[in-house]
Amino acid sequence: MKKMIRLAVVILLTAHCSLLTVFGQEKAKPYNETQDVRADLNVAVQKARTENKHVLVQFGGNWCPWCLRFHALVNGDSKIDSLVKADYVYVLANVPREKNKRDYDLFREYDYPNRFGYPVFVILDGNGKKLHIQDSGILEHCQTSGYDTAKVVTFLKMWNVKALDPAMYKL
């Protein structure tokens, strides 16, 4: 009987804590909703050039659950966090939920990455040249509602500066 009471208490406390998390606290908002995306991209490109890195742009918003999941993965998985920090300047580019407030000229400049939905990733070199657009759906895990860390690691390794260095492929 004591075990049943303890189990009931644990279940109630867990449920209570979960409800506090959902209702009592505001979820983290990693995207800056007042951001000047173009200015932030210019700063990131300059930094990438100086540090011999690429820019990993994650277009999305705080309104997008998959955007938040990817950001949480980058910050929560030590291997992915290390790869991003070593090889990229990571930029969260806010896309307003309201379609009439979006910068469609910027999307045109990067060959319409928004066609894939959100988040969508654009890899830029240290000169601001678009190297790749990555549909995030390809990085999802087929059996859970999250990202496949192995696919994300492969994506990050395939588009870093070293992977695109022609000297790596000479005999």
Short mmCIF file of C-alpha atoms in Angstrom, two decimals:
data_model
loop_
_atom_site.label_atom_id
_atom_site.label_comp_id
_atom_site.label_asym_id
_atom_site.label_seq_id
_atom_site.Cartn_x
_atom_site.Cartn_y
_atom_site.Cartn_z
CA MET A 1 0.00 0.00 0.00
CA LYS A 2 2.86 2.38 0.80
CA LYS A 3 4.33 1.73 -2.64
CA MET A 4 1.01 2.66 -4.26
CA ILE A 5 0.83 5.91 -2.26
CA ARG A 6 4.43 6.79 -3.15
CA LEU A 7 3.73 6.06 -6.81
CA ALA A 8 0.61 8.24 -6.71
CA VAL A 9 2.56 11.09 -5.08
CA VAL A 10 5.32 10.84 -7.71
CA ILE A 11 2.76 10.87 -10.52
CA LEU A 12 0.95 13.88 -9.04
CA LEU A 13 4.19 15.81 -8.50
CA THR A 14 5.34 15.04 -12.05
CA ALA A 15 2.00 16.17 -13.46
CA HIS A 16 2.08 19.32 -11.32
CA CYS A 17 5.60 20.21 -12.49
CA SER A 18 4.62 19.59 -16.11
CA LEU A 19 1.60 21.86 -15.80
CA LEU A 20 3.74 24.60 -14.25
CA THR A 21 6.17 24.31 -17.13
CA VAL A 22 3.37 24.57 -19.69
CA PHE A 23 1.18 27.18 -18.01
CA GLY A 24 3.37 28.92 -15.47
CA GLN A 25 6.35 29.88 -17.55
CA GLU A 26 6.81 31.39 -20.96
CA LYS A 27 8.64 29.16 -23.40
CA ALA A 28 12.11 30.28 -24.43
CA LYS A 29 12.10 32.53 -27.48
CA PRO A 30 15.44 32.15 -29.22
CA TYR A 31 14.46 34.23 -32.26
CA ASN A 32 14.76 37.99 -31.91
CA GLU A 33 11.43 39.22 -33.27
CA THR A 34 12.71 42.80 -33.70
CA GLN A 35 15.88 41.69 -35.43
CA ASP A 36 17.39 43.41 -38.45
CA VAL A 37 18.09 40.15 -40.29
CA ARG A 38 20.18 41.74 -43.03
CA ALA A 39 22.42 43.54 -40.53
CA ASP A 40 22.88 40.34 -38.52
CA LEU A 41 23.73 38.40 -41.67
CA ASN A 42 26.33 41.01 -42.65
CA VAL A 43 27.97 40.76 -39.21
CA ALA A 44 27.91 36.95 -39.39
CA VAL A 45 29.50 36.90 -42.86
CA GLN A 46 32.30 39.22 -41.71
CA LYS A 47 32.90 37.05 -38.65
CA ALA A 48 32.88 33.88 -40.76
CA ARG A 49 35.44 35.40 -43.14
CA THR A 50 37.71 36.38 -40.24
CA GLU A 51 37.39 32.99 -38.51
CA ASN A 52 37.53 30.86 -41.71
CA LYS A 53 34.05 29.46 -41.11
CA HIS A 54 30.75 29.30 -42.94
CA VAL A 55 27.50 30.88 -41.84
CA LEU A 56 24.65 28.57 -40.86
CA VAL A 57 21.44 30.56 -41.22
CA GLN A 58 18.34 29.04 -39.67
CA PHE A 59 15.28 30.79 -41.05
CA GLY A 60 12.27 30.33 -38.77
CA GLY A 61 10.51 31.84 -35.81
CA ASN A 62 9.35 31.43 -32.26
CA TRP A 63 5.95 30.43 -33.68
CA CYS A 64 7.47 27.33 -35.34
CA PRO A 65 7.76 24.19 -33.16
CA TRP A 66 10.26 22.51 -35.50
CA CYS A 67 12.43 25.65 -35.44
CA LEU A 68 12.50 25.55 -31.65
CA ARG A 69 13.27 21.82 -31.68
CA PHE A 70 16.29 22.32 -33.93
CA HIS A 71 17.60 25.20 -31.87
CA ALA A 72 17.18 23.10 -28.71
CA LEU A 73 19.07 20.24 -30.40
CA VAL A 74 21.98 22.51 -31.31
CA ASN A 75 22.19 23.78 -27.74
CA GLY A 76 21.39 20.48 -26.05
CA ASP A 77 23.55 17.95 -27.91
CA SER A 78 27.24 18.44 -27.14
CA LYS A 79 28.48 16.92 -30.41
CA ILE A 80 26.23 19.10 -32.57
CA ASP A 81 26.94 22.17 -30.43
CA SER A 82 30.68 21.57 -30.85
CA LEU A 83 30.40 21.14 -34.63
CA VAL A 84 28.38 24.31 -35.01
CA LYS A 85 30.75 26.34 -32.84
CA ALA A 86 33.86 24.97 -34.59
CA ASP A 87 32.68 25.35 -38.18
CA TYR A 88 29.92 27.93 -38.38
CA VAL A 89 28.66 31.29 -37.35
CA TYR A 90 25.10 30.35 -36.37
CA VAL A 91 22.36 32.86 -37.10
CA LEU A 92 18.71 32.53 -36.20
CA ALA A 93 16.99 34.62 -38.87
CA ASN A 94 13.54 35.59 -37.66
CA VAL A 95 10.69 35.10 -40.10
CA PRO A 96 7.52 36.81 -38.87
CA ARG A 97 4.46 34.61 -38.54
CA GLU A 98 2.49 37.16 -40.58
CA LYS A 99 3.27 36.52 -44.24
CA ASN A 100 2.81 40.17 -45.20
CA LYS A 101 5.69 41.13 -42.85
CA ARG A 102 8.27 38.75 -44.36
CA ASP A 103 11.28 39.91 -46.40
CA TYR A 104 10.55 38.22 -49.71
CA ASP A 105 13.38 40.15 -51.38
CA LEU A 106 15.81 38.42 -49.02
CA PHE A 107 14.30 35.05 -49.86
CA ARG A 108 14.71 35.86 -53.57
CA GLU A 109 18.40 36.72 -53.00
CA TYR A 110 18.93 33.23 -51.55
CA ASP A 111 16.88 31.43 -54.24
CA TYR A 112 13.71 31.11 -52.17
CA PRO A 113 14.71 28.83 -49.30
CA ASN A 114 11.24 29.44 -47.84
CA ARG A 115 9.85 27.03 -50.44
CA PHE A 116 10.85 24.23 -48.06
CA GLY A 117 8.93 25.60 -45.08
CA TYR A 118 10.50 26.24 -41.70
CA PRO A 119 13.02 25.90 -40.40
CA VAL A 120 15.13 26.01 -43.49
CA PHE A 121 18.90 26.32 -43.46
CA VAL A 122 21.11 28.35 -45.77
CA ILE A 123 24.87 27.91 -45.76
CA LEU A 124 26.87 30.99 -46.73
CA ASP A 125 30.60 31.29 -47.22
CA GLY A 126 32.75 34.05 -45.76
CA ASN A 127 31.86 36.30 -48.69
CA GLY A 128 28.12 35.90 -48.23
CA LYS A 129 27.75 33.60 -51.23
CA LYS A 130 24.98 31.01 -50.88
CA LEU A 131 26.49 27.54 -50.95
CA HIS A 132 23.52 25.37 -50.04
CA ILE A 133 19.88 25.35 -48.98
CA GLN A 134 18.88 22.50 -46.65
CA ASP A 135 15.30 21.34 -46.24
CA SER A 136 15.00 20.53 -42.54
CA GLY A 137 12.48 17.76 -43.20
CA ILE A 138 15.32 15.59 -44.52
CA LEU A 139 16.99 15.86 -41.11
CA GLU A 140 13.99 14.64 -39.15
CA HIS A 141 13.92 11.29 -37.41
CA CYS A 142 11.55 8.90 -39.18
CA GLN A 143 10.19 7.37 -35.97
CA THR A 144 10.02 10.26 -33.50
CA SER A 145 8.97 13.89 -33.64
CA GLY A 146 12.46 15.28 -33.56
CA TYR A 147 15.65 15.50 -35.54
CA ASP A 148 17.95 12.59 -36.31
CA THR A 149 21.26 13.59 -34.74
CA ALA A 150 23.26 11.42 -37.16
CA LYS A 151 21.66 13.18 -40.15
CA VAL A 152 22.30 16.59 -38.59
CA VAL A 153 25.95 15.73 -37.90
CA THR A 154 26.39 14.55 -41.51
CA PHE A 155 24.78 17.74 -42.85
CA LEU A 156 27.06 19.93 -40.73
CA LYS A 157 30.20 18.01 -41.74
CA MET A 158 29.34 18.05 -45.46
CA TRP A 159 29.03 21.85 -45.64
CA ASN A 160 31.87 23.13 -43.48
CA VAL A 161 34.92 24.93 -44.92
CA LYS A 162 37.12 21.83 -44.82
CA ALA A 163 34.61 19.69 -46.76
CA LEU A 164 34.52 22.24 -49.57
CA ASP A 165 38.28 22.77 -49.75
CA PRO A 166 39.50 21.46 -53.14
CA ALA A 167 42.84 20.50 -51.57
CA MET A 168 41.01 17.77 -49.64
CA TYR A 169 40.30 15.94 -52.89
CA LYS A 170 43.66 16.06 -54.68
CA LEU A 171 45.61 12.88 -55.16
#
